[in-house]
Short mmCIF file of C-alpha atoms in Angstrom, two decimals:
data_model
loop_
_atom_site.label_atom_id
_atom_site.label_comp_id
_atom_site.label_asym_id
_atom_site.label_seq_id
_atom_site.Cartn_x
_atom_site.Cartn_y
_atom_site.Cartn_z
CA MET I 62 -0.01 0.08 -0.03
CA SER I 63 1.87 3.08 -1.57
CA GLU I 64 -0.20 5.76 0.10
CA ARG I 65 -1.11 6.59 3.75
CA ILE I 66 -3.96 4.52 5.23
CA LYS I 67 -7.10 6.54 6.01
CA ILE I 68 -8.45 6.17 9.11
CA GLY I 69 -11.51 7.43 10.90
CA VAL I 70 -12.20 7.85 14.66
CA PHE I 71 -15.65 6.77 16.58
CA GLY I 72 -15.68 8.65 19.63
CA GLY I 73 -14.20 11.75 20.73
CA ARG I 74 -13.41 11.35 24.18
CA ARG I 75 -11.07 8.16 24.34
CA GLY I 76 -10.89 8.73 20.53
CA LEU I 77 -9.15 11.99 20.92
CA ALA I 78 -5.87 10.28 22.26
CA LEU I 79 -6.07 7.92 19.75
CA LEU I 80 -6.86 10.65 16.95
CA LYS I 81 -3.37 12.19 17.92
CA ALA I 82 -1.38 9.11 17.78
CA ALA I 83 -2.99 8.25 14.63
CA GLN I 84 -2.44 11.83 12.90
CA ALA I 85 1.29 11.67 14.18
CA HIS I 86 1.99 8.41 12.51
CA PRO I 87 3.67 9.08 9.17
CA GLU I 88 2.07 6.04 7.44
CA CYS I 89 -1.53 7.13 7.94
CA VAL I 90 -4.20 10.04 7.74
CA VAL I 91 -7.20 10.56 9.99
CA THR I 92 -9.91 11.73 7.37
CA ALA I 93 -12.99 11.61 9.79
CA VAL I 94 -14.12 11.59 13.70
CA CYS I 95 -17.70 11.12 15.14
CA ASP I 96 -19.34 11.46 18.41
CA MET I 97 -23.11 11.78 19.01
CA TYR I 98 -22.00 13.96 22.38
CA GLU I 99 -21.35 17.37 21.16
CA PRO I 100 -18.57 18.35 23.81
CA PHE I 101 -16.20 15.72 22.95
CA LEU I 102 -16.94 16.20 18.97
CA ASN I 103 -15.89 19.87 19.63
CA ASP I 104 -12.77 18.82 21.72
CA CYS I 105 -11.79 16.91 18.10
CA LYS I 106 -12.63 20.05 16.20
CA LYS I 107 -10.26 22.33 18.09
CA TYR I 108 -7.70 19.69 18.01
CA ALA I 109 -7.78 19.60 14.37
CA GLU I 110 -7.97 23.28 14.01
CA SER I 111 -4.85 23.50 16.20
CA LYS I 112 -3.14 21.43 13.74
CA ASN I 113 -4.74 22.63 10.25
CA LEU I 114 -5.89 19.09 9.88
CA ASP I 115 -8.63 18.60 7.53
CA ILE I 116 -10.64 16.04 9.52
CA LYS I 117 -14.62 16.03 8.78
CA CYS I 118 -16.57 15.80 12.15
CA PHE I 119 -19.81 14.19 12.05
CA LYS I 120 -22.68 13.69 15.07
CA ASP I 121 -24.23 10.59 13.39
CA PHE I 122 -22.52 7.20 12.68
CA GLU I 123 -24.51 6.65 9.68
CA SER I 124 -22.93 9.76 7.65
CA PHE I 125 -19.51 9.10 9.53
CA PHE I 126 -19.61 5.66 8.16
CA GLN I 127 -20.38 6.62 4.39
CA GLU I 128 -16.86 8.27 4.62
CA ASP I 129 -14.05 7.09 2.37
CA MET I 130 -11.75 5.20 5.06
CA ASP I 131 -9.95 2.39 5.16
CA ALA I 132 -9.68 1.42 8.60
CA VAL I 133 -11.87 2.95 11.81
CA ILE I 134 -10.58 3.20 15.35
CA LEU I 135 -13.28 2.47 18.01
CA ALA I 136 -13.36 4.64 20.86
CA ASN I 137 -17.02 4.72 21.89
CA PHE I 138 -18.96 3.32 24.64
CA ALA I 139 -17.18 0.45 25.97
CA ASN I 140 -20.09 -2.25 25.96
CA GLU I 141 -20.62 -1.10 22.39
CA HIS I 142 -17.36 -1.66 20.20
CA ALA I 143 -18.49 -5.25 18.74
CA PRO I 144 -21.63 -4.59 17.12
CA TYR I 145 -19.59 -1.62 15.10
CA ALA I 146 -16.42 -3.61 14.94
CA ILE I 147 -18.71 -6.40 13.34
CA ARG I 148 -20.36 -3.77 10.74
CA CYS I 149 -16.75 -2.20 9.91
CA LEU I 150 -15.46 -5.63 9.29
CA HIS I 151 -18.25 -6.89 6.89
CA ALA I 152 -17.83 -3.36 5.16
CA GLY I 153 -14.30 -4.23 4.01
CA ARG I 154 -12.66 -1.71 6.86
CA HIS I 155 -9.55 -2.82 9.13
CA VAL I 156 -10.68 -2.15 12.58
CA LEU I 157 -9.00 -1.24 16.03
CA SER I 158 -10.73 -1.38 19.17
CA GLU I 159 -10.39 0.22 22.27
CA LEU I 160 -11.73 -1.48 25.18
CA LEU I 161 -13.93 -3.35 25.68
CA PRO I 162 -13.85 -6.19 22.65
CA VAL I 163 -17.34 -7.66 23.50
CA GLN I 164 -19.86 -7.64 26.50
CA THR I 165 -21.36 -10.98 25.67
CA MET I 166 -20.55 -14.45 24.72
CA ALA I 167 -22.44 -14.44 21.67
CA GLU I 168 -20.73 -11.32 20.46
CA ALA I 169 -17.55 -13.02 20.95
CA VAL I 170 -18.41 -15.68 18.77
CA ALA I 171 -19.92 -12.86 15.68
CA LEU I 172 -16.65 -10.82 16.44
CA VAL I 173 -14.45 -13.97 15.46
CA GLU I 174 -16.14 -14.90 12.90
CA ALA I 175 -16.59 -11.37 11.42
CA VAL I 176 -12.70 -11.20 11.70
CA GLU I 177 -12.08 -14.44 10.12
CA ASN I 178 -14.81 -13.73 6.86
CA SER I 179 -13.73 -10.35 6.51
CA GLY I 180 -9.86 -11.41 6.08
CA LYS I 181 -9.44 -7.63 7.48
CA VAL I 182 -7.28 -6.61 10.63
CA TYR I 183 -8.78 -6.56 13.86
CA GLY I 184 -6.56 -4.94 16.22
CA PHE I 185 -7.29 -4.56 20.67
CA ALA I 186 -5.61 -1.32 21.84
CA GLU I 187 -5.15 -2.37 25.52
CA ASN I 188 -2.48 0.24 26.17
CA CYS I 189 -1.60 -1.02 29.33
CA CYS I 190 0.48 -4.31 27.35
CA TYR I 191 2.41 -1.30 25.71
CA MET I 192 3.36 1.12 28.83
CA LYS I 193 7.04 1.00 29.12
CA HIS I 194 7.25 -1.26 32.07
CA ALA I 195 5.19 -3.84 30.33
CA MET I 196 7.11 -3.97 27.37
CA GLU I 197 10.56 -3.91 29.34
CA MET I 198 8.85 -7.05 31.20
CA LYS I 199 8.22 -8.35 27.70
CA LYS I 200 11.81 -8.15 26.48
CA TYR I 201 13.59 -9.96 29.59
CA TYR I 202 10.66 -12.62 29.14
CA ARG I 203 11.60 -13.10 25.24
CA GLN I 204 15.19 -13.25 26.56
CA GLY I 205 14.41 -15.84 28.61
CA MET I 206 15.81 -14.02 31.73
CA LEU I 207 13.04 -15.20 33.98
CA GLY I 208 12.68 -18.99 32.92
CA GLU I 209 9.44 -20.55 32.87
CA PHE I 210 6.52 -18.39 34.24
CA LEU I 211 5.01 -19.95 37.34
CA HIS I 212 2.97 -17.15 39.10
CA GLY I 213 1.80 -13.51 38.18
CA GLU I 214 -0.36 -10.90 39.74
CA GLY I 215 -2.09 -7.75 38.37
CA GLU I 216 -3.99 -4.93 39.61
CA TYR I 217 -5.80 -1.94 38.05
CA ILE I 218 -7.01 0.15 41.02
CA HIS I 219 -8.65 3.66 39.62
CA ASN I 220 -11.33 4.91 41.76
CA CYS I 221 -13.30 7.24 39.39
CA ILE I 222 -15.86 7.97 41.78
CA PRO I 223 -14.51 11.99 42.31
CA ILE I 224 -15.31 12.30 38.55
CA TRP I 225 -18.02 10.04 38.12
CA GLU I 226 -20.24 12.32 37.41
CA ASN I 227 -18.46 14.02 34.22
CA LEU I 228 -18.12 10.17 33.40
CA THR I 229 -21.40 9.31 33.49
CA ARG I 230 -23.10 12.66 32.49
CA ASN I 231 -24.85 12.40 35.63
CA ASP I 232 -27.24 9.64 33.65
CA PRO I 233 -28.63 6.71 35.98
CA ASN I 234 -28.79 4.81 32.85
CA HIS I 235 -25.09 5.45 31.59
CA TRP I 236 -23.23 2.07 30.91
CA ARG I 237 -20.89 3.23 33.57
CA ASN I 238 -23.55 2.56 36.29
CA ARG I 239 -23.94 -1.03 35.44
CA MET I 240 -20.47 -2.57 35.14
CA TYR I 241 -19.80 -5.25 37.11
CA SER I 242 -16.74 -5.82 39.04
CA THR I 243 -14.13 -7.50 36.99
CA PHE I 244 -15.35 -5.60 33.85
CA TYR I 245 -11.92 -4.22 33.50
CA CYS I 246 -9.96 -7.01 33.66
CA THR I 247 -8.02 -6.20 30.73
CA HIS I 248 -6.13 -3.51 32.20
CA SER I 249 -4.80 -5.88 34.74
CA LEU I 250 -4.76 -9.17 32.96
CA GLY I 251 -3.65 -8.00 29.26
CA PRO I 252 -0.08 -7.46 30.11
CA MET I 253 0.58 -10.84 31.96
CA LEU I 254 -0.37 -12.30 28.13
CA THR I 255 1.39 -10.21 26.15
CA ILE I 256 4.50 -10.77 28.46
CA THR I 257 4.44 -14.25 28.83
CA GLY I 258 2.39 -15.64 25.48
CA THR I 259 0.24 -18.01 27.77
CA ARG I 260 -3.33 -17.78 27.46
CA PRO I 261 -6.00 -18.03 30.68
CA VAL I 262 -7.91 -21.90 30.48
CA ARG I 263 -9.81 -21.73 33.89
CA VAL I 264 -11.17 -18.89 36.20
CA VAL I 265 -12.72 -18.30 39.54
CA GLY I 266 -14.05 -15.02 40.86
CA PHE I 267 -14.76 -13.25 43.94
CA GLU I 268 -16.04 -9.88 44.90
CA ASN I 269 -16.47 -7.68 47.75
CA PHE I 270 -19.47 -5.46 48.22
CA ASN I 271 -21.10 -2.19 47.07
CA ALA I 272 -19.37 0.42 49.23
CA ALA I 273 -21.61 3.14 50.27
CA TYR I 274 -19.13 5.71 48.13
CA LEU I 275 -19.93 4.06 45.36
CA ASN I 276 -23.88 3.16 45.71
CA GLU I 277 -24.28 7.23 46.28
CA SER I 278 -22.92 8.08 42.99
CA GLN I 279 -25.53 5.78 41.31
CA CYS I 280 -22.55 3.03 40.94
CA MET I 281 -24.00 -0.42 41.24
CA GLN I 282 -20.88 -2.83 40.79
CA ALA I 283 -18.81 -3.93 43.94
CA ALA I 284 -15.54 -2.02 44.91
CA SER I 285 -13.68 -4.59 43.27
CA GLY I 286 -13.24 -8.00 42.09
CA MET I 287 -10.67 -10.59 42.03
CA LEU I 288 -10.18 -13.35 39.34
CA ALA I 289 -8.13 -16.64 40.14
CA ILE I 290 -6.92 -18.06 36.85
CA GLN I 291 -5.07 -20.93 35.75
CA MET I 292 -2.97 -20.37 32.69
CA SER I 293 -2.61 -22.60 30.11
CA ASN I 294 1.19 -23.68 30.92
CA GLY I 295 0.16 -24.11 34.31
CA ALA I 296 0.79 -21.05 36.09
CA THR I 297 -1.58 -19.05 37.98
CA VAL I 298 -2.59 -15.86 38.21
CA LYS I 299 -4.21 -13.42 40.89
CA ASN I 300 -5.97 -10.48 38.80
CA VAL I 301 -7.56 -7.48 40.69
CA ASN I 302 -9.41 -4.39 39.71
CA GLY I 303 -11.94 -2.04 40.49
CA PHE I 304 -12.46 1.54 42.59
CA LEU I 305 -10.68 1.14 45.80
CA LYS I 306 -9.38 4.06 47.26
CA ARG I 307 -5.78 4.93 46.34
CA GLU I 308 -4.48 8.08 44.58
CA PRO I 309 -2.63 8.07 42.23
CA PRO I 310 -4.40 4.99 40.05
CA LEU I 311 -2.39 1.75 40.01
CA HIS I 312 -1.29 -0.37 37.04
CA TRP I 313 0.94 -3.17 38.78
CA TYR I 314 2.33 -6.34 37.70
CA SER I 315 4.30 -8.90 39.28
CA LEU I 316 5.63 -12.03 37.50
CA TYR I 317 7.44 -14.95 39.04
CA GLY I 318 9.41 -17.31 37.12
CA THR I 319 11.94 -20.42 37.53
CA LYS I 320 14.93 -17.85 37.13
CA GLY I 321 13.38 -15.11 39.33
CA PHE I 322 11.03 -12.11 39.28
CA MET I 323 10.12 -8.97 37.97
CA GLU I 324 7.71 -5.93 38.60
CA ASN I 325 6.70 -2.34 38.47
CA ALA I 326 6.87 -0.23 41.29
CA ARG I 327 3.50 0.24 43.39
CA LEU I 328 4.21 3.80 44.39
CA GLY I 329 6.21 6.41 42.62
CA ASP I 330 6.90 6.14 38.97
CA GLU I 331 5.12 3.21 38.06
CA ASN I 332 6.88 2.83 35.07
CA ARG I 333 10.17 1.85 37.33
CA ILE I 334 10.93 -2.05 37.51
CA HIS I 335 12.40 -4.20 39.81
CA ILE I 336 14.35 -7.44 38.48
CA GLN I 337 16.15 -10.45 40.28
CA PHE I 338 17.44 -13.10 37.88
CA ASP I 339 19.50 -16.08 38.60
CA ASP I 340 21.94 -14.88 35.52
CA ASP I 341 22.74 -12.04 37.39
CA GLU I 342 25.90 -11.45 38.99
CA SER I 343 24.56 -11.47 42.74
CA THR I 344 21.23 -13.05 42.99
CA LYS I 345 20.66 -10.98 45.86
CA GLU I 346 20.88 -7.92 44.37
CA VAL I 347 17.28 -6.79 43.15
CA LYS I 348 18.03 -4.09 40.08
CA SER I 349 15.49 -1.09 39.61
CA TYR I 350 15.23 1.72 36.94
CA ILE I 351 13.13 3.32 34.69
CA PRO I 352 13.10 2.43 31.17
CA GLU I 353 14.10 4.62 28.40
CA GLU I 354 11.67 6.30 26.19
CA THR I 355 11.73 4.33 22.88
CA ILE I 356 8.89 6.34 21.11
CA GLN I 357 7.88 10.09 22.23
CA ASN I 358 4.82 11.52 21.25
CA GLU I 359 1.78 13.37 22.44
CA SER I 360 -0.41 10.73 22.37
CA GLY I 361 -1.88 8.83 25.78
CA HIS I 362 -0.98 6.81 28.65
CA GLY I 363 2.81 7.76 27.92
CA GLY I 364 3.02 6.93 24.30
CA ALA I 365 1.35 3.80 24.73
CA ASP I 366 -1.81 4.92 22.77
CA TYR I 367 1.03 5.33 19.71
CA TYR I 368 2.09 1.78 20.04
CA ALA I 369 -1.37 0.80 19.94
CA VAL I 370 -2.17 2.55 16.37
CA HIS I 371 1.50 2.06 15.26
CA TYR I 372 1.43 -1.96 15.41
CA PHE I 373 -2.28 -2.30 14.07
CA LEU I 374 -0.81 -0.42 10.80
CA GLN I 375 2.16 -2.30 10.54
CA SER I 376 -0.24 -5.43 10.37
CA ILE I 377 -2.25 -3.81 7.72
CA LEU I 378 0.92 -3.37 6.08
CA GLU I 379 2.13 -6.76 6.43
CA LYS I 380 5.00 -5.83 7.96
CA GLU I 381 7.27 -7.82 10.87
CA GLU I 382 6.28 -5.52 13.76
CA GLY I 383 2.51 -6.08 13.11
CA LYS I 384 2.77 -9.07 14.84
CA GLU I 385 3.33 -7.41 18.22
CA MET I 386 -0.59 -6.27 17.73
CA ILE I 387 -3.32 -7.56 19.51
CA ASP I 388 -5.22 -10.10 17.93
CA VAL I 389 -8.80 -10.81 18.19
CA TYR I 390 -8.11 -14.16 19.97
CA THR I 391 -5.95 -12.39 22.10
CA ALA I 392 -8.42 -9.83 22.71
CA LEU I 393 -10.95 -12.25 23.81
CA ASP I 394 -8.26 -14.25 26.18
CA MET I 395 -7.97 -10.50 28.15
CA PHE I 396 -11.34 -10.32 28.72
CA LEU I 397 -13.35 -13.80 28.76
CA PRO I 398 -11.93 -14.48 32.39
CA GLY I 399 -13.70 -11.31 33.74
CA LEU I 400 -17.21 -12.15 32.08
CA LEU I 401 -16.92 -15.87 32.86
CA GLY I 402 -15.24 -14.92 36.24
CA TYR I 403 -18.31 -12.55 36.95
CA ARG I 404 -20.38 -15.78 36.13
CA SER I 405 -18.69 -17.64 38.76
CA ILE I 406 -19.32 -14.75 41.36
CA LEU I 407 -22.86 -14.89 40.68
CA ASN I 408 -22.82 -18.77 40.66
CA GLY I 409 -21.26 -19.34 44.17
CA ASN I 410 -17.51 -19.22 42.83
CA ILE I 411 -17.57 -22.17 40.57
CA PRO I 412 -14.79 -22.70 38.03
CA TYR I 413 -15.65 -21.50 34.41
CA ASP I 414 -13.51 -22.89 31.36
CA ILE I 415 -12.39 -20.06 28.92
CA PRO I 416 -12.72 -21.17 25.50
CA ASP I 417 -10.35 -20.71 23.00
CA PHE I 418 -11.63 -19.45 19.44
CA ARG I 419 -8.38 -20.08 17.43
CA ASP I 420 -8.93 -23.39 15.52
CA LYS I 421 -12.54 -23.26 14.19
CA GLU I 422 -12.69 -26.86 13.97
CA LYS I 423 -11.51 -27.33 17.52
CA SER I 424 -13.68 -24.45 18.66
CA ALA I 425 -16.87 -25.35 17.09
CA ALA I 426 -18.65 -26.90 20.15
CA ASP I 427 -17.81 -23.89 22.28
CA ARG I 428 -19.01 -21.73 19.37
CA GLU I 429 -22.23 -23.24 19.29
CA LYS I 430 -22.78 -23.37 23.14
CA TYR I 431 -22.28 -19.37 23.12
CA ARG I 432 -23.81 -18.16 19.77
CA TYR I 433 -26.95 -17.21 21.73
CA ASP I 434 -25.41 -16.35 24.82
CA HIS I 435 -26.40 -12.32 25.24
CA ALA I 436 -26.28 -12.70 29.18
CA CYS I 437 -24.60 -9.29 30.46
CA THR I 438 -25.76 -6.63 32.86
CA ASP I 439 -26.51 -4.36 29.53
CA PRO I 440 -30.59 -4.64 29.56
CA LYS I 441 -30.86 -3.32 25.85
CA VAL I 442 -28.54 -6.64 24.69
CA ALA I 443 -29.39 -9.23 27.29
CA LYS I 444 -33.28 -8.55 27.46
CA ASP I 445 -34.56 -11.80 29.40
CA GLN I 446 -30.65 -13.30 29.94
CA LEU I 447 -30.09 -9.78 32.10
CA LEU I 448 -27.36 -10.35 35.02
CA PRO I 449 -27.81 -8.22 38.09
CA VAL I 450 -24.89 -5.56 38.60
CA ASN I 451 -23.60 -7.29 41.76
CA SER I 452 -23.94 -10.51 43.96
CA GLY I 453 -26.08 -8.42 46.56
CA ASN I 454 -23.53 -8.64 48.97
CA ARG I 455 -24.18 -4.88 49.49
CA ARG I 456 -23.42 -3.02 52.98
CA ASP I 457 -24.38 0.74 53.64
#
């Protein structure tokens, strides 16, 4: 492909950071942006004007969809990515999806088959996987420094309640008010997968309760959820995310292997990593440092958004670096433990097997099992399969 890839961005809030990342990339050009909420669309307009960019702005998706685009970045509501991704893939467009990939098992099956049938590139923009500390740990793992992966712990703690009114626009029916405790597990689990190359095969879920400070803000979920996960190589993972009180927010990962350990800082600059390997001159020494910058730009999450866009473009262009993109199967590996882990919570903490859709023939039974499974906490999608937003362990 000799010309730059034409990209449209759907969603102006998170989409603005991805728009900036895409516009800064030499191999693509942003041609259109859409958001139904005018203040977010205006933010994108102001940015385009400040950079003298020719970007068309739309308030309705249908008009946006008619624009000439090779690919679409989906940054709309987190629980509504899958239907738009499927439609764009069927229309012959590549898709880079923000969080989350799907919200039901039925959508997981439909999305996988849309990717397979379209032959187009689907990328998942889980930015935590591209943060400096996660990429540095992946480098060490690939060099064999950690040895065999034995155990990992991941946490995403972000108390959004002080800004909840702004995030939900004070709408009691906003999707954020109906999130469940393990909804955002990709932030805390995703890097475990990209670092080690393993996948989750079984999950058990637990949650605490809907604390008063959440309930007063119309947020119905428990303060946090925890997943206990068995990985494909036999390793174990403890995964925690939620609205527990701490500042600043935390993205923390700790990995143990047969040759040592590595983790990033829990306090201070979370990009600082601590490592100790058998190959060190002294196995008693823990080395601590902040990795050097490799890509510097104005995109969000310390440049992580740029990596998500960059690897997506390299995959479209069939370049070697495109292999670093998170594909649809790995995206589901990152999310399905949260969805099925929540079912575990609602059903007495029983274990759930996590399907692997990579092999169409081998996964045929799972695809049929889940093809009409719309169970979730979104009334519009679940209908008579609606799940409660928490397990009922509520306290004032």
